[in-house]
Tab-separated table of C-alpha atoms in Angstrom:
chain	number	residue	atom	x	y	z
A	414	MET	CA	124.251	95.960	136.693
A	415	ALA	CA	123.576	96.502	133.229
A	416	LYS	CA	123.424	93.453	130.870
A	417	ASP	CA	125.674	92.868	127.627
A	418	PHE	CA	124.051	93.514	124.246
A	419	LYS	CA	124.034	91.984	121.094
A	420	TYR	CA	125.062	95.743	119.810
A	421	PRO	CA	126.460	99.043	121.375
A	422	VAL	CA	124.116	100.908	123.293
A	423	PRO	CA	124.454	104.664	122.276
A	424	LYS	CA	124.129	106.845	125.119
A	425	GLN	CA	125.348	110.413	124.036
A	426	PRO	CA	123.773	112.804	121.355
A	427	PHE	CA	124.746	112.897	118.086
A	428	ILE	CA	125.978	116.101	116.783
A	429	HIS	CA	127.427	116.850	113.448
A	430	GLY	CA	128.485	113.320	112.739
A	431	ARG	CA	129.688	111.914	115.585
A	432	PHE	CA	128.597	110.870	119.265
A	433	VAL	CA	129.564	113.708	121.815
A	434	ASP	CA	128.793	113.946	125.619
A	435	ALA	CA	125.956	116.121	126.364
A	436	LYS	CA	126.859	119.556	128.279
A	437	GLY	CA	124.039	118.734	130.689
A	438	PRO	CA	125.066	117.103	133.639
A	439	GLU	CA	121.638	114.801	134.116
A	440	ARG	CA	122.307	110.834	133.697
A	441	VAL	CA	119.079	108.459	133.533
A	442	SER	CA	118.595	105.010	133.730
A	443	LEU	CA	116.770	103.120	131.544
A	444	TYR	CA	115.192	99.994	132.223
A	445	SER	CA	113.719	97.233	130.193
A	446	ALA	CA	109.724	96.738	129.581
A	447	ILE	CA	110.026	93.124	129.443
A	448	ASP	CA	111.404	92.013	132.631
A	449	ASP	CA	112.421	95.714	134.607
A	450	SER	CA	116.115	94.899	133.959
A	451	LEU	CA	118.734	97.647	133.593
A	452	VAL	CA	119.599	98.628	130.357
A	453	CYS	CA	122.244	101.856	131.080
A	454	ASP	CA	122.616	103.958	134.051
A	455	ASP	CA	124.406	106.511	132.637
A	456	PHE	CA	122.227	107.859	129.228
A	457	GLN	CA	123.149	111.014	128.675
A	458	PHE	CA	120.175	113.892	128.845
A	459	SER	CA	120.918	116.967	126.319
A	460	ASN	CA	119.871	120.592	127.480
A	461	ALA	CA	119.589	123.939	125.911
A	462	GLU	CA	123.293	124.287	125.571
A	463	ASP	CA	123.110	120.724	123.721
A	464	VAL	CA	120.552	122.392	121.504
A	465	ASP	CA	122.662	125.564	120.605
A	466	LEU	CA	125.293	123.444	119.425
A	467	ALA	CA	122.798	121.540	117.225
A	468	VAL	CA	121.636	124.463	115.742
A	469	GLU	CA	125.196	125.785	114.578
A	470	SER	CA	125.763	122.542	113.591
A	471	ALA	CA	122.807	122.517	111.361
A	472	GLU	CA	123.290	125.787	109.957
A	473	GLN	CA	126.615	124.658	108.865
A	474	ALA	CA	125.314	121.496	107.357
A	475	LEU	CA	122.307	123.758	105.267
A	476	LYS	CA	124.841	125.512	103.662
A	477	VAL	CA	126.388	122.200	102.333
A	478	TRP	CA	122.969	120.401	101.812
A	479	GLN	CA	121.556	123.504	99.843
A	480	LYS	CA	124.517	123.089	97.362
A	481	TYR	CA	123.942	119.455	96.720
A	482	SER	CA	122.235	118.751	93.104
A	483	ALA	CA	118.721	117.532	93.399
A	484	PRO	CA	119.833	113.824	92.275
A	485	LYS	CA	122.607	113.696	95.068
A	486	LYS	CA	119.872	114.685	97.522
A	487	SER	CA	118.144	111.714	96.587
A	488	GLY	CA	120.715	109.373	95.868
A	489	CYS	CA	121.469	110.104	100.127
A	490	LEU	CA	117.929	109.375	100.650
A	491	LEU	CA	117.871	106.368	98.737
A	492	LYS	CA	120.983	104.913	100.003
A	493	PHE	CA	119.377	105.908	103.418
A	494	ALA	CA	116.108	103.591	102.755
A	495	ASP	CA	118.536	100.768	101.755
A	496	LEU	CA	120.700	101.055	104.527
A	497	LEU	CA	117.600	101.055	106.661
A	498	LEU	CA	116.815	97.973	105.678
A	499	GLU	CA	120.356	96.117	105.842
A	500	HIS	CA	120.472	97.509	109.417
A	501	ALA	CA	117.080	96.340	110.375
A	502	GLU	CA	117.975	93.747	112.664
A	503	GLN	CA	120.308	96.318	114.934
A	504	LEU	CA	117.831	98.957	115.264
A	505	GLY	CA	114.967	96.350	115.852
A	506	TYR	CA	117.144	95.066	118.578
A	507	LEU	CA	118.116	98.413	120.359
A	508	ASP	CA	114.260	99.228	119.979
A	509	THR	CA	113.251	95.924	121.650
A	510	ILE	CA	115.569	95.984	124.707
A	511	VAL	CA	114.182	98.837	126.022
A	512	SER	CA	110.539	98.727	125.100
A	513	GLY	CA	110.031	95.206	124.852
A	514	LYS	CA	108.624	95.596	121.198
A	515	ALA	CA	107.866	92.049	119.087
A	516	MET	CA	111.186	92.207	116.733
A	517	SER	CA	108.336	91.078	114.111
A	518	PHE	CA	107.170	94.275	114.366
A	519	GLY	CA	110.201	96.555	115.234
A	520	ALA	CA	112.525	95.002	112.548
A	521	GLY	CA	109.944	93.990	110.391
A	522	PHE	CA	106.748	96.542	109.605
A	523	GLU	CA	108.482	99.614	111.263
A	524	ILE	CA	111.762	99.520	109.454
A	525	GLN	CA	110.106	98.879	105.863
A	526	PHE	CA	107.571	101.477	106.482
A	527	ALA	CA	110.285	103.853	107.035
A	528	SER	CA	112.736	103.064	104.475
A	529	ASP	CA	109.534	103.340	102.076
A	530	LEU	CA	109.069	106.767	103.297
A	531	PHE	CA	112.843	107.828	102.616
A	532	ARG	CA	112.703	105.979	99.040
A	533	TYR	CA	109.200	107.655	98.422
A	534	TYR	CA	110.754	111.248	98.851
A	535	ALA	CA	113.736	110.603	97.207
A	536	GLY	CA	111.843	111.106	94.179
A	537	PHE	CA	110.654	114.565	95.111
A	538	THR	CA	113.938	116.022	95.615
A	539	ASP	CA	113.608	117.492	91.866
A	540	LYS	CA	110.037	117.995	91.502
A	541	ILE	CA	109.732	121.079	93.935
A	542	GLU	CA	108.281	123.434	90.877
A	543	GLY	CA	107.261	126.629	91.062
A	544	ASP	CA	105.191	128.397	88.673
A	545	SER	CA	105.273	131.613	86.124
A	546	HIS	CA	102.504	133.714	85.003
A	547	PRO	CA	101.588	135.697	81.949
A	548	THR	CA	103.889	138.609	81.161
A	549	ASP	CA	101.021	140.701	79.655
A	550	ASP	CA	101.215	143.515	82.227
A	551	GLY	CA	105.098	143.801	81.509
A	552	PHE	CA	106.445	141.719	84.491
A	553	LEU	CA	108.025	138.415	84.671
A	554	LYS	CA	106.420	136.488	87.713
A	555	ILE	CA	107.445	133.677	89.214
A	556	THR	CA	106.550	131.673	92.332
A	557	ARG	CA	108.960	129.214	93.982
A	558	HIS	CA	108.743	127.230	96.946
A	559	GLU	CA	112.116	127.045	99.140
A	560	PRO	CA	112.981	125.524	102.177
A	561	LEU	CA	112.528	126.549	105.758
A	562	GLY	CA	116.172	125.847	106.831
A	563	VAL	CA	116.532	124.541	110.354
A	564	CYS	CA	113.847	122.509	111.578
A	565	ALA	CA	113.238	119.854	114.380
A	566	ALA	CA	111.291	117.022	115.526
A	567	ILE	CA	110.088	115.945	118.869
A	568	ASN	CA	109.194	112.152	118.553
A	569	ALA	CA	107.059	109.979	120.178
A	570	PHE	CA	108.291	106.482	121.905
A	571	ASN	CA	105.930	103.957	120.353
A	572	GLY	CA	107.344	103.969	116.878
A	573	PRO	CA	110.871	105.840	116.972
A	574	ILE	CA	112.045	104.762	113.900
A	575	ILE	CA	108.715	105.529	111.853
A	576	THR	CA	108.287	108.832	113.226
A	577	PHE	CA	111.899	109.719	112.652
A	578	ALA	CA	111.098	109.041	108.823
A	579	MET	CA	107.635	110.806	108.856
A	580	LYS	CA	109.635	113.908	109.726
A	581	SER	CA	112.846	113.717	108.335
A	582	ALA	CA	112.214	112.202	104.812
A	583	PRO	CA	110.269	115.247	103.665
A	584	ALA	CA	112.298	117.831	105.226
A	585	LEU	CA	115.217	116.536	103.827
A	586	ALA	CA	113.818	116.570	100.274
A	587	ALA	CA	112.490	119.629	100.416
A	588	GLY	CA	116.098	120.919	100.914
A	589	ASN	CA	115.984	121.633	105.141
A	590	VAL	CA	118.298	119.868	107.697
A	591	MET	CA	116.805	118.674	111.133
A	592	ILE	CA	117.531	118.627	114.655
A	593	THR	CA	115.300	115.432	116.090
A	594	LYS	CA	114.715	114.771	119.972
A	595	ALA	CA	114.402	111.393	120.416
A	596	SER	CA	111.576	110.367	123.161
A	597	GLU	CA	113.370	109.807	126.677
A	598	LEU	CA	111.218	107.080	127.039
A	599	ASN	CA	112.915	104.839	123.876
A	600	PRO	CA	115.662	106.697	122.434
A	601	ILE	CA	118.611	104.293	121.762
A	602	SER	CA	117.540	102.656	117.924
A	603	SER	CA	116.843	106.717	117.162
A	604	LEU	CA	120.747	107.679	117.931
A	605	ALA	CA	121.786	105.053	116.176
A	606	LEU	CA	120.025	106.145	112.893
A	607	GLY	CA	123.257	108.975	113.337
A	608	ASP	CA	125.790	106.928	111.748
A	609	ILE	CA	123.490	105.485	109.235
A	610	ALA	CA	123.033	109.051	108.122
A	611	LEU	CA	126.805	109.517	107.243
A	612	LYS	CA	127.252	106.093	105.681
A	613	ALA	CA	124.124	107.506	103.436
A	614	GLY	CA	126.195	110.854	102.312
A	615	PHE	CA	124.281	113.413	104.224
A	616	PRO	CA	126.667	116.200	105.344
A	617	PRO	CA	127.192	116.273	109.261
A	618	GLY	CA	124.897	118.369	110.718
A	619	ALA	CA	122.149	117.732	108.473
A	620	LEU	CA	120.830	114.863	110.632
A	621	ASN	CA	121.224	115.846	114.442
A	622	ILE	CA	119.934	113.550	117.459
A	623	LEU	CA	119.312	114.897	121.075
A	624	VAL	CA	117.267	113.196	123.882
A	625	GLY	CA	116.484	114.746	126.974
A	626	GLY	CA	113.353	115.864	128.982
A	627	PRO	CA	111.160	119.027	129.056
A	628	ASP	CA	113.921	121.100	129.258
A	629	CYS	CA	115.539	119.992	126.232
A	630	GLY	CA	112.000	120.471	124.101
A	631	VAL	CA	111.538	123.586	125.671
A	632	ALA	CA	114.803	124.705	124.441
A	633	LEU	CA	113.517	123.619	120.726
A	634	SER	CA	110.366	124.956	120.895
A	635	THR	CA	111.922	128.555	121.845
A	636	HIS	CA	114.778	128.345	119.481
A	637	MET	CA	114.682	131.730	117.730
A	638	ARG	CA	116.880	130.201	114.953
A	639	ILE	CA	114.816	126.861	114.103
A	640	ARG	CA	112.160	127.641	111.679
A	641	LYS	CA	109.736	124.803	112.047
A	642	ILE	CA	108.924	122.404	114.437
A	643	SER	CA	106.876	118.759	114.418
A	644	PHE	CA	105.558	117.037	117.457
A	645	THR	CA	104.168	113.532	117.897
A	646	GLY	CA	102.413	112.745	121.705
A	647	SER	CA	100.025	114.061	123.602
A	648	ILE	CA	97.350	117.140	123.269
A	649	GLU	CA	98.589	118.848	126.831
A	650	VAL	CA	102.403	118.760	125.364
A	651	GLY	CA	101.290	119.637	121.831
A	652	LYS	CA	99.431	123.016	123.229
A	653	LYS	CA	102.590	124.004	125.007
A	654	ILE	CA	105.125	123.287	121.935
A	655	GLN	CA	102.213	125.509	119.993
A	656	SER	CA	102.436	128.241	122.242
A	657	ALA	CA	106.254	128.284	122.637
A	658	ALA	CA	106.471	128.553	118.847
A	659	ALA	CA	104.250	131.241	118.832
A	660	LEU	CA	106.018	133.290	121.629
A	661	SER	CA	109.044	133.047	120.232
A	662	ASN	CA	109.894	133.322	116.292
A	663	LEU	CA	106.335	132.216	115.053
A	664	LYS	CA	108.185	129.051	113.568
A	665	ARG	CA	105.611	126.616	112.121
A	666	VAL	CA	104.426	123.702	113.803
A	667	THR	CA	102.932	120.301	112.776
A	668	LEU	CA	101.147	118.521	115.396
A	669	GLU	CA	99.987	114.866	115.567
A	670	LEU	CA	98.266	114.575	118.746
A	671	GLY	CA	96.713	110.789	119.159
A	672	GLY	CA	93.307	109.405	118.831
A	673	LYS	CA	90.420	108.034	120.207
A	674	SER	CA	89.024	106.476	116.685
A	675	PRO	CA	85.850	105.392	116.494
A	676	VAL	CA	85.183	101.854	114.575
A	677	LEU	CA	81.774	101.230	112.663
A	678	VAL	CA	80.588	97.704	111.972
A	679	PHE	CA	77.341	97.626	110.192
A	680	ALA	CA	74.595	95.183	109.764
A	681	ASP	CA	75.735	93.841	106.087
A	682	ALA	CA	79.400	93.714	107.013
A	683	ASP	CA	81.486	90.265	107.046
A	684	ILE	CA	82.077	89.980	110.726
A	685	PRO	CA	85.329	88.013	109.957
A	686	THR	CA	87.244	90.656	108.399
A	687	ALA	CA	85.647	93.538	110.531
A	688	VAL	CA	86.855	91.163	113.673
A	689	GLN	CA	90.479	90.526	112.169
A	690	ASN	CA	91.434	94.276	111.166
A	691	SER	CA	89.326	95.822	114.311
A	692	ALA	CA	91.436	93.823	116.493
A	693	VAL	CA	94.441	95.867	115.255
A	694	PHE	CA	94.212	98.115	118.361
A	695	LEU	CA	96.185	95.340	120.083
A	696	THR	CA	99.294	95.527	117.849
A	697	LEU	CA	102.053	97.492	120.099
A	698	ASN	CA	99.530	96.197	122.537
A	699	GLY	CA	97.342	99.429	121.931
A	700	GLN	CA	100.088	101.338	121.946
A	701	GLY	CA	99.114	103.254	118.424
A	702	CYS	CA	97.673	106.600	118.086
A	703	ALA	CA	95.212	105.551	114.948
A	704	PHE	CA	94.169	102.433	116.458
A	705	GLY	CA	90.172	102.359	116.726
A	706	THR	CA	89.292	101.933	120.535
A	707	ARG	CA	85.702	102.860	120.174
A	708	ILE	CA	83.849	100.298	118.278
A	709	TYR	CA	80.061	100.675	117.524
A	710	VAL	CA	78.698	97.620	115.962
A	711	HIS	CA	75.327	97.232	114.790
A	712	GLU	CA	72.826	95.428	117.324
A	713	SER	CA	71.813	92.722	115.066
A	714	VAL	CA	75.497	91.103	114.690
A	715	ALA	CA	76.757	92.374	117.871
A	716	GLU	CA	76.641	89.187	119.813
A	717	ARG	CA	78.717	87.337	116.636
A	718	TYR	CA	80.961	90.438	116.385
A	719	ILE	CA	82.154	90.122	120.414
A	720	GLU	CA	82.380	86.878	120.335
A	721	GLY	CA	84.939	86.659	117.664
A	722	LEU	CA	86.816	89.664	118.905
A	723	LYS	CA	87.207	87.919	122.372
A	724	GLU	CA	88.650	84.932	120.728
A	725	VAL	CA	91.416	87.027	119.299
A	726	LEU	CA	91.765	88.741	122.279
A	727	VAL	CA	92.044	85.425	123.946
A	728	ALA	CA	94.614	84.559	121.827
A	729	TYR	CA	96.426	87.570	122.205
A	730	THR	CA	96.463	86.988	125.924
A	731	ALA	CA	98.261	83.503	125.674
A	732	ASN	CA	101.134	85.005	123.769
A	733	LEU	CA	101.297	87.540	125.933
A	734	GLY	CA	105.176	87.227	127.836
A	735	SER	CA	106.474	85.405	124.869
A	736	ASP	CA	110.314	86.019	123.771
A	737	PRO	CA	110.280	89.254	121.667
A	738	TYR	CA	113.370	88.432	119.964
A	739	ASP	CA	111.578	85.401	118.529
A	740	LYS	CA	109.760	85.951	114.959
A	741	THR	CA	106.605	84.305	116.089
A	742	THR	CA	105.775	86.310	118.760
A	743	TRP	CA	103.182	88.988	118.161
A	744	SER	CA	102.348	90.433	121.648
A	745	CYS	CA	104.371	92.795	123.455
A	746	PRO	CA	104.523	94.715	127.007
A	747	LEU	CA	103.718	98.327	127.684
A	748	PHE	CA	106.664	99.976	126.737
A	749	ASN	CA	107.299	101.780	129.858
A	750	ARG	CA	106.547	102.020	133.635
A	751	ARG	CA	104.625	105.511	133.108
A	752	GLN	CA	102.269	104.126	130.599
A	753	LYS	CA	101.809	101.099	133.280
A	754	GLU	CA	100.597	103.305	135.772
A	755	THR	CA	98.417	105.271	133.288
A	756	VAL	CA	96.744	102.110	131.973
A	757	LYS	CA	96.298	100.962	135.629
A	758	ARG	CA	94.177	103.729	136.429
A	759	PHE	CA	92.037	103.392	133.303
A	760	LEU	CA	91.441	99.907	134.042
A	761	GLU	CA	90.270	100.560	137.557
A	762	GLN	CA	87.862	103.562	136.755
A	763	GLY	CA	86.707	101.690	133.960
A	764	LYS	CA	85.750	98.756	135.734
A	765	THR	CA	83.016	101.341	137.518
A	766	GLU	CA	82.328	102.773	134.082
A	767	ALA	CA	81.117	99.729	131.853
A	768	GLU	CA	80.731	95.904	131.978
A	769	LEU	CA	83.462	94.134	131.764
A	770	LEU	CA	83.680	91.392	128.951
A	771	VAL	CA	87.118	89.783	129.020
A	772	GLY	CA	90.953	90.843	130.387
A	773	GLY	CA	91.452	93.889	132.858
A	774	GLU	CA	94.436	92.676	134.621
A	775	PHE	CA	98.114	92.934	134.505
A	776	ILE	CA	100.011	89.666	134.090
A	777	GLY	CA	103.373	88.471	136.228
A	778	ASP	CA	105.621	90.355	138.610
A	779	LYS	CA	107.801	91.563	136.246
A	780	GLY	CA	107.492	93.981	132.947
A	781	ASN	CA	104.415	95.685	131.759
A	782	TYR	CA	102.333	92.702	130.568
A	783	VAL	CA	98.606	93.463	130.720
A	784	GLN	CA	95.657	91.982	129.116
A	785	PRO	CA	93.812	92.876	126.209
A	786	THR	CA	90.426	94.155	127.810
A	787	LEU	CA	86.895	94.907	126.408
A	788	PHE	CA	84.243	97.375	128.276
A	789	PHE	CA	80.527	97.070	127.216
A	790	LYS	CA	78.599	99.738	126.793
A	791	PRO	CA	80.485	102.842	128.567
A	792	LYS	CA	78.178	105.320	130.813
A	793	THR	CA	78.095	108.537	128.679
A	794	GLY	CA	81.033	110.710	129.290
A	795	ALA	CA	82.875	107.617	130.772
A	796	HIS	CA	87.161	108.261	131.094
A	797	ILE	CA	87.381	105.121	129.161
A	798	LEU	CA	85.044	106.512	126.230
A	799	LYS	CA	86.796	109.884	126.188
A	800	HIS	CA	90.360	109.993	126.688
A	801	GLU	CA	93.276	108.238	124.590
A	802	ILE	CA	94.785	105.326	127.126
A	803	PHE	CA	97.395	104.060	124.756
A	804	GLY	CA	96.844	100.792	125.922
A	805	PRO	CA	95.148	97.598	125.048
A	806	ILE	CA	91.448	98.574	126.012
A	807	ALA	CA	88.462	99.369	124.060
A	808	THR	CA	84.653	99.993	124.473
A	809	ILE	CA	82.141	98.319	122.600
A	810	ASP	CA	78.420	99.911	122.173
A	811	THR	CA	75.436	98.881	119.735
A	812	PHE	CA	73.488	101.448	117.611
A	813	LYS	CA	69.817	100.740	115.584
A	814	THR	CA	70.578	103.343	112.681
A	815	GLU	CA	73.461	104.824	110.620
A	816	ALA	CA	72.700	108.310	112.292
A	817	GLU	CA	72.922	106.877	115.639
A	818	ALA	CA	76.590	105.411	114.860
A	819	LEU	CA	77.492	108.521	113.190
A	820	GLU	CA	76.616	110.711	116.371
A	821	LYS	CA	78.201	108.474	118.350
A	822	ALA	CA	81.728	108.250	116.365
A	823	ASN	CA	82.003	111.826	116.083
A	824	ASN	CA	81.265	112.724	119.824
A	825	SER	CA	84.778	112.977	120.385
A	826	ASP	CA	87.482	115.779	120.788
A	827	TYR	CA	89.560	113.613	118.658
A	828	GLY	CA	89.254	113.433	114.998
A	829	LEU	CA	92.908	111.101	113.567
A	830	ALA	CA	91.232	108.353	112.769
A	831	ALA	CA	87.954	105.977	112.409
A	832	GLU	CA	87.556	102.834	110.744
A	833	VAL	CA	84.297	101.434	108.664
A	834	PHE	CA	83.066	97.982	107.971
A	835	THR	CA	80.329	97.463	105.298
A	836	LYS	CA	79.789	95.654	101.909
A	837	ASP	CA	77.549	98.865	100.648
A	838	LEU	CA	79.909	101.163	98.569
A	839	SER	CA	77.357	104.009	98.806
A	840	ARG	CA	77.385	103.764	102.555
A	841	ALA	CA	80.732	103.921	102.689
A	842	ILE	CA	81.317	106.937	100.642
A	843	ARG	CA	78.919	108.914	102.872
A	844	VAL	CA	79.729	107.786	106.259
A	845	SER	CA	83.326	108.422	105.506
A	846	SER	CA	82.207	111.711	104.067
A	847	ALA	CA	80.486	112.511	107.372
A	848	LEU	CA	82.870	111.080	109.524
A	849	GLU	CA	85.018	114.093	111.652
A	850	ALA	CA	88.454	112.016	111.013
A	851	GLY	CA	91.785	112.814	109.088
A	852	THR	CA	92.185	109.212	107.560
A	853	ILE	CA	88.907	107.040	107.151
A	854	VAL	CA	89.782	103.460	106.463
A	855	VAL	CA	86.955	100.848	104.870
A	856	ASN	CA	87.409	96.899	105.105
A	857	THR	CA	90.794	97.517	106.060
A	858	CYS	CA	93.370	98.435	109.134
A	859	GLN	CA	95.823	99.967	106.790
A	860	PHE	CA	95.833	103.582	108.219
A	861	MET	CA	98.951	104.616	106.870
A	862	LEU	CA	100.858	104.608	103.507
A	863	PRO	CA	103.591	106.488	102.275
A	864	THR	CA	101.557	108.133	99.805
A	865	MET	CA	98.786	109.204	101.651
A	866	PRO	CA	98.756	112.282	103.865
A	867	PHE	CA	98.370	111.316	107.522
A	868	GLY	CA	96.968	113.837	110.243
A	869	GLY	CA	93.977	114.894	112.232
A	870	HIS	CA	91.064	116.558	112.608
A	871	LYS	CA	89.834	118.507	115.632
A	872	MET	CA	92.271	118.044	118.439
A	873	SER	CA	94.324	115.358	117.044
A	874	GLY	CA	96.449	117.557	115.259
A	875	ILE	CA	97.738	120.336	112.577
A	876	GLY	CA	99.460	119.666	109.380
A	877	ARG	CA	100.053	116.585	107.618
A	878	GLU	CA	102.286	113.949	107.578
A	879	ASN	CA	103.292	111.626	104.397
A	880	GLY	CA	102.341	112.046	100.864
A	881	LYS	CA	103.059	115.324	98.864
A	882	TYR	CA	101.211	117.368	101.488
A	883	ALA	CA	104.098	116.640	104.286
A	884	LEU	CA	106.458	118.222	101.796
A	885	GLN	CA	104.452	121.619	102.068
A	886	GLU	CA	104.560	121.788	105.645
A	887	TYR	CA	108.537	121.959	105.151
A	888	MET	CA	108.426	124.880	102.392
A	889	GLN	CA	108.091	128.481	102.279
A	890	THR	CA	106.594	130.279	98.963
A	891	LYS	CA	107.909	133.192	97.306
A	892	SER	CA	106.937	135.372	94.992
A	893	VAL	CA	109.548	137.204	92.095
A	894	ILE	CA	108.384	140.257	90.526
A	895	ILE	CA	110.862	141.428	87.458
A	896	LYS	CA	109.783	144.808	85.440
A	897	PHE	CA	110.374	144.238	81.752
A	898	GLU	CA	112.628	147.219	80.310
A	899	GLY	CA	112.687	148.784	77.246
A	900	GLU	CA	110.448	148.485	74.079
A	901	GLU	CA	111.361	145.177	73.047
A	902	ALA	CA	110.166	144.110	76.597
A	903	THR	CA	106.746	146.368	76.139
A	904	SER	CA	106.103	144.375	72.952
A	905	LEU	CA	105.551	140.940	74.775
A	906	SER	CA	101.809	142.097	76.054
C-alpha cells in the first residue's frame, strides 16, 4: 500500500491546462529508490492517442501564444521562474519520493538553475532580430527568424526539472509551444509543473506534459505535426529518435546523449582543488551525463591525488543511507531499479578489468545504495572505460606527457565534456583546444551555466542547449524579397 505524502502525487497527463485520464489502458507502479516502498500503483501512461490530443491542444495554444506581445511572453517566463522558487520544496519533495535524490540538491541547485534559465530566456523575447540588406538592386530584402510551432521534448530521469527548463524555456521564448514527455522512471515532479505554468500565465496547451513508455516516445518522434523534438538520454534511443524524425516529417532534432568525460590532472595542478572538483562525479551518485569518470593524472602526483580522492569517497560512503529530506545529506541512491542492475553488471565486470582501489559493493538490503568506486589502470578496451555507466564509478590511469594525456582523453566515442587541472594558462588553452568535447572546464567542475551552450561532440549528441545558441534550435529562417516599383523606388539605387 502506498504511503501518505506531504504533497499530492499527480498520476495523470496534463493536457490543455488540466489533468485528464490517459486514453491508454496502461497503469504502472512507482517505487521509491530509498527503501523500495510503493509510491503509487495506478500511474497512468500515455499512448499515441494522448499524443494526438496534446498536439491538437498545442496547436490551439500556439495561435494564442504567438499573439502575446514580447513583453507579455517575457512576463510569463519571469513569473514561471519566480513560481519555481516558491514551489521549490514541493518540487524537490516530489522528485525525492521516487528518486531518493537529496533535497539539498533537488530543491536547491536544480530548482535554482531551472529558474535562472527561465529568467535568462525571458530577456530574449524582444531580441529575436532579423536583418535587412542594401536595396541598390531594387529589392527590399529582409531576413526573419520565426518559431517552428509545436515542439516536443523527451526528458531524462536524473534531472527532471532542469531538463524541462533547458528545453521548454528557449522554445517558449522563441515563440513555440512544447509537449514534454517526462521520464517514466521519475515523472511526478515534472507533472506538478503543469499547474505552475497556468499560474504563470501561459495559455492552456502551451505546456502539455505526458508520461509513458517507448510507445509514447515513438508517437512523438513520428508525429507529422510536431516540428521539432529534443531528447536527453542514451545513444541507442537517440539514434532511434533521429531515424523516426527523418522517416516521418524530417522534424528537427536536438540530442544530448551522455558522456564518458575525461579528467586531466597535470603535475602543476593544485591537488586539493583537483580532488574537490573532480569528485563531482559523486553528485547524484554518479547519475550525471557530464561527470568526469575517466581520470588521467600525471604520474608524479598520482599517489597524492588518489589518496585525496579516496578520502572524499570514504566520507561520501559514510553519508549513504542518510535521510534525503535532511538538508545536511549530500548523498543519494541510484534512482531506480533498472539503474541498480546496470551498475551491478559494470561493477562485476570492472573487477575483472582493473584493480579495485575502493568501493565496489552495494549497501543494505533495501534501496539502491552503492559505494562510490575507483578502478585503477583498466585494461585497454575495458567496458568500464568505454561505456557510460551512470553510477558512482570512475577509472584512474597515469600519464607521462601532455600528448599521452590527450591521446587517452580523446580515445572515446563520447565528447560531452572534459575537466583540466593545471596552473599553466598556456597549457589550459592548448589542451582545451585539443580536447574533443563540447564543454571544457579548467580548475572547476561548473559544467553548465544558463548563458553558455551545452552539448556534445561525436556521439554525445547534436545541437546545443542553454545560452543564445539554444534559441536557434527552435527557430527557422525566412527570406522576404520585395521589388520596388516605379521611378521613385529605383532612384534609391
